[in-house]
Amino acid sequence: MISTPNDSFVLDTRSSIITSAFPFKTFKTHLALLSSPSNAHQRGPMRLSHQSASASASSGKVSFHRHPHTHTHLDKLTDFVFVFKALNIFTAHFLYHTPLFLRFVCRFSEIRNGKFPMTSMLSRDLIFLILQFLDEEKFKDTVHKLEQESGLYFNLKYFEELVLNGNWDEVERYLSGFTKPDDNRYSMKIFFEIRKQKYLEALDKMERGKAVEILVKDLKAFASFNEDLFKEITMLLTLDNFRENDQLSNYRDTKTARAIMLIELKKLFEANPLFREKLQFPNIRGSRLRMLINQSLNWQHSLCSNARQNPDIRTLFVDHSCKNSNDSFAQLAASNQMIGSTPKFEGFLPMAANGPFQPSSAAPFQTPFTTWMPNPSTVTHPAVSGGVIGFGTVTNPAAISKGLGDTDDMSKTRYSGGSDRMMLPVTNPGQSHSMMFNPTDELPKTVARTLNQGSVPTSMDFHPIQQTLLLVGTIVGDISLWEVSSREKLVSRNFQVWNIGASTLILKATLIKDPCVSVKRVAWSPDGSIIGVAYSKHLMQLYTYHSGNDIRQHLEIDAHVGSVNDLAFCFPTKQLSVITCGDDKTIKVWDVATGAKLYTFEGHDAPVHSVCPHCKENVHFVFSTSVDGKIKAWLYDMVGSRVDYDTPGRSCTAMAYSADGKRLFSCGTSYGESHIVEWNENEGHVKRTYLGLHKPCLDIVQFDTTKNRFLAVGDDFSVKVWDMDNVNLLTSIDAEGGLPASPRIRFNKEGTLLAVSANDNRIKILATVDGMRLMRTYESQSLIAARSASETVTKNGDTRNLENGKPKLPEEVNQTKIWKLTEISEPAQFRSLRLSARVKSDKISRLIYTNSGTGILALAKSAIHLLWKWQRSDVNLSGKATTKVTPQLVQPSSGVTMTNDLTEAKPEEALSCFALSKNDSYVMSASGGKVSLFNMMTFKTMTTFMSPPPAATYLAFHPQDNNIIAVGMDDSTVLIYNVRVDEVKSSLKGHSKRITGLAFSHVLNVLVSTGADAQIIVWNSDKWERQNNSFLQIPAGRTFMAMSDTQVQFHQDHIHFLAVHGTQLAIYETKKLECVKQWVVEESSAPISHAIFSCDSQLIYAGFLDGTVRVFGSSNLQLRCQIKSSAYLQFSSPVYPLVIAAHPQEPNQFAVGLSDGDVNVFEPLESEGKWGVPPPVENGSATCISTVSPLAASGLDQPQS
């Protein structure tokens, strides 16, 4: 072996290095010139010193002279190019606003070259935190560039990849950030080994020109150190195959040689003092940088003199400070969320990938994950009297996100700071005595119904609005729809492929091989109009639900290869979507309307078990869990997972949020052991582990949440329940026995009913007291129908009571029996409650329930707003509006009232209007003057805008963005106004009279406007272009009423809408703008003053100018019940209902605003439960929506069809 002076570096045969046994041959002339030190500088671009190498015998350190190594670093311009490349993802998380971060990134080269000495370990730590963040976000190139520029961490794994791939230029470029060839003997040999391998590979490929170039540019740097060695290397060019050299005869192939060299290089790195403490990355908790910034922002927020509950953090350039409460637009933008406010501020910046449950946002304007604020609603308020924003079922988007379990109850609007206002009680004798009650009394424990499903239930889900409707999927692929109150199975569908011809070959082959299919998941869409079914083989099917037993096939999607393990509905865009996961290790997002695939998320290494989509402050994301115990989180941006974390016990886990979206839970089973935990949403670790699960578990347990308070798990032949704030088991419910080891469970939205799978293919329905009452309400419908049928028969067209005859059983009654209209003329025939104000107001112009269903807001003709709130008590556990308990009139102690601006208003011509924000925190309102923005908590006027003329006549919030409002004007235009930037985005023209109604459809992405010109116009809400228009069909002889106001409200399906005119009620199909059903007021009868859908769109409540209130069935516009003014007015007077509002969750409750300034709440008797009985089909028109025939004025109770 050739030795070098003082063994400065040794040539090793294990690395195929040239030794002294190299056979000398005659040089060719050009090779001699190449090898001559005196001519070296003439033959190549690299100039070497002519001085000989010197060595220290004692230290063994060798130095040779050459042009000084120039460390590649960025100039000012290149610095910022690099920084902003690295900040593609930082922008989305606001991290690029951090001045400290910018300073350090821009000065990495200065740090490396000593211009900015790293005297502080904090500076070094900051760079590691940035490296961690970039790695978590998978900005690999940027990570390695930063590693090289900072010189703090040598990524050996990355270096190995470069070497094995033969990326030699990048190998030396990366290495140059940490050492130079002349730093020490270890560094010298590292560079020599790399360049020698590159040289041999060129020779092996017979690329002599390239080999000569490597020899001159790279290897000749070592000639001044050992000239003989360089000559020996040069001699390899003279061989046809360098393996002819004895010492290189064992050189096999490139891949093997690179691997052998890496072994040697690793030893050199470990021995090299320059690489000490650089080969291991510090042990840092995931997303540490974000957590530090969160802590800083939390501290800054705690110092705010007027700290708000939902601070709007827009920049990190300056310290955070809550803006003045009069900054209305900022507050409104920050309030773009669902119901209720966040009582505790928990964080601002998102925790990112590889840190537990701390994903990052995808767009600069979005607020981050760990804000964990309530979700923005994707639908408008369900019922605004006098001005309906557009009906959408009241949904808590936590229902979308939970994945498991229903939403339980809506978040309550919390009025903090009770000292600044008082609640004025309204007199109502004999009500509300406060008493203590057992928490378990709120749980459904009584077995109220038992359903015989016929096969083993695998998944269940209650309808979000009609809470006694239960959807069930089974192990044999059936789906069923039950009305649990009457134990009636409304629908049963066996599994079948709807279009086998369009199916993939894989699916066909799978079904031929094994035709057995089971249901993995059933779920309702948030508004209850869509049913989703996931099957164990490839397919997801979507049905549309209309009412009763009317479900229709909508879409069939071959979603995954293998089983579709879970599905959930979400709103990542304006359109409703459904997200699925499967055995093919992917998560996919589909457009519900078209079936188009919107996103595919890949990254799991095992089948994906469940999905849990969620939304925080317009940031949409989804958690996914796989059967190998991994949790990942994804944004809808195709960048990759933001979280990669292990579940407790590496269990097969499902995740769910509490109904208010503020608390995150998971429950899973692995190797017979189950874990149910709550996660700390700020730091991404387990906050609480609940005790009491049975060991070993025989199956994967299923869990659910309810009332924002309880967790329930089907375990150990029972249902186990915990208080969310206590790790110890609260109670176990055995449901009178007969449960399997791990029963399937499901709460309804209010938590009053609990469906539990039982042995023998049964389902037990457990109920609370309120749940029993709810079921009696629905059950009474069939009893009343049977009673009516048994008491009346038809004879020669007359209706006669069977007074002296033997009553017939329902099945014995002639099917042509006559139906009798339910008429209410006495107070004892229904339940009502009058809401009185301290100061008598004049006419009620507008009326609305709060989104939470706990209050009623009224706007009087005098421009004053009145707000009544119901409180939780032992009589009213839910705190929702009810006739059982008198609400309190909310009034700040300061005496401030919400009064609209009347400057330049013309009261005699003004049309009052208002719109309530989705979280009940703000109301926009106008009474002929400027539009006012009020804070519903303090009653303060935040701002006013849009001075008349023209005056605003109607207001509607955009369903996806609280900052966009549609404003109808009295000059016939519709303005699309952006509150945040205070500008009109678009002006829609097409009406000839003032605007009297506006409604958005989030399903069709349209805005429907109506005016006093009886015209209906449909506008595209993306481009704000007119799509269609039509005029109401005014009955002959009613032209004097043609220019009366027309209101509009969307049906629950957001495809049909109700148009209300003084002469008629009409149901339209939106796309074609066709009137499909119409009911016309008799010419001699009083006109309609206002009408509105019930929250489930099954009923229509209509007020008339003679004081009558009528209840119609929406499917056929047939009259079901009539309430005369004598039933709710104390004295005979010309008082009538001006406006009607429907409760957002109780379909049989509504309120009327009267012309004398009173507000009354109406409910049917508990014994009746509903407003009358629908007439039998045989005695009326068909129940389905049909095309309108030419009009003819008809009787009051006859629909036009």
mmCIF file with all atom_site columns, C-alpha atoms in Angstrom, residues 82 112 130 226 412 513 553 745 868 880 971 1011 1122 1159 1181:
data_model
loop_
_atom_site.group_PDB
_atom_site.id
_atom_site.type_symbol
_atom_site.label_atom_id
_atom_site.label_alt_id
_atom_site.label_comp_id
_atom_site.label_asym_id
_atom_site.label_entity_id
_atom_site.label_seq_id
_atom_site.pdbx_PDB_ins_code
_atom_site.Cartn_x
_atom_site.Cartn_y
_atom_site.Cartn_z
_atom_site.occupancy
_atom_site.B_iso_or_equiv
_atom_site.pdbx_formal_charge
_atom_site.auth_seq_id
_atom_site.auth_comp_id
_atom_site.auth_asym_id
_atom_site.auth_atom_id
_atom_site.pdbx_PDB_model_num
ATOM 1  C CA . PHE A 1 82   ? -34.487  31.656  -1.095 1.00 0.00 ? 82   PHE A CA 1
ATOM 2  C CA . ARG A 1 112  ? -21.706  30.736  8.872  1.00 0.00 ? 112  ARG A CA 1
ATOM 3  C CA . ILE A 1 130  ? -37.247  26.656  11.470 1.00 0.00 ? 130  ILE A CA 1
ATOM 4  C CA . ASN A 1 226  ? 0.944    13.547  -3.227 1.00 0.00 ? 226  ASN A CA 1
ATOM 5  C CA . LYS A 1 412  ? -75.526  28.723  23.359 1.00 0.00 ? 412  LYS A CA 1
ATOM 6  C CA . LYS A 1 513  ? -66.236  -13.825 -6.140 1.00 0.00 ? 513  LYS A CA 1
ATOM 7  C CA . GLN A 1 553  ? -81.405  7.423   -5.835 1.00 0.00 ? 553  GLN A CA 1
ATOM 8  C CA . ILE A 1 745  ? -74.824  3.512   19.727 1.00 0.00 ? 745  ILE A CA 1
ATOM 9  C CA . TRP A 1 868  ? -86.256  37.940  24.561 1.00 0.00 ? 868  TRP A CA 1
ATOM 10 C CA . LYS A 1 880  ? -84.729  26.636  24.087 1.00 0.00 ? 880  LYS A CA 1
ATOM 11 C CA . ASP A 1 971  ? -84.694  51.779  -6.155 1.00 0.00 ? 971  ASP A CA 1
ATOM 12 C CA . GLY A 1 1011 ? -89.771  42.655  -5.577 1.00 0.00 ? 1011 GLY A CA 1
ATOM 13 C CA . GLN A 1 1122 ? -106.695 27.180  11.195 1.00 0.00 ? 1122 GLN A CA 1
ATOM 14 C CA . VAL A 1 1159 ? -95.261  38.979  19.907 1.00 0.00 ? 1159 VAL A CA 1
ATOM 15 C CA . SER A 1 1181 ? -105.000 16.556  -4.418 1.00 0.00 ? 1181 SER A CA 1
#
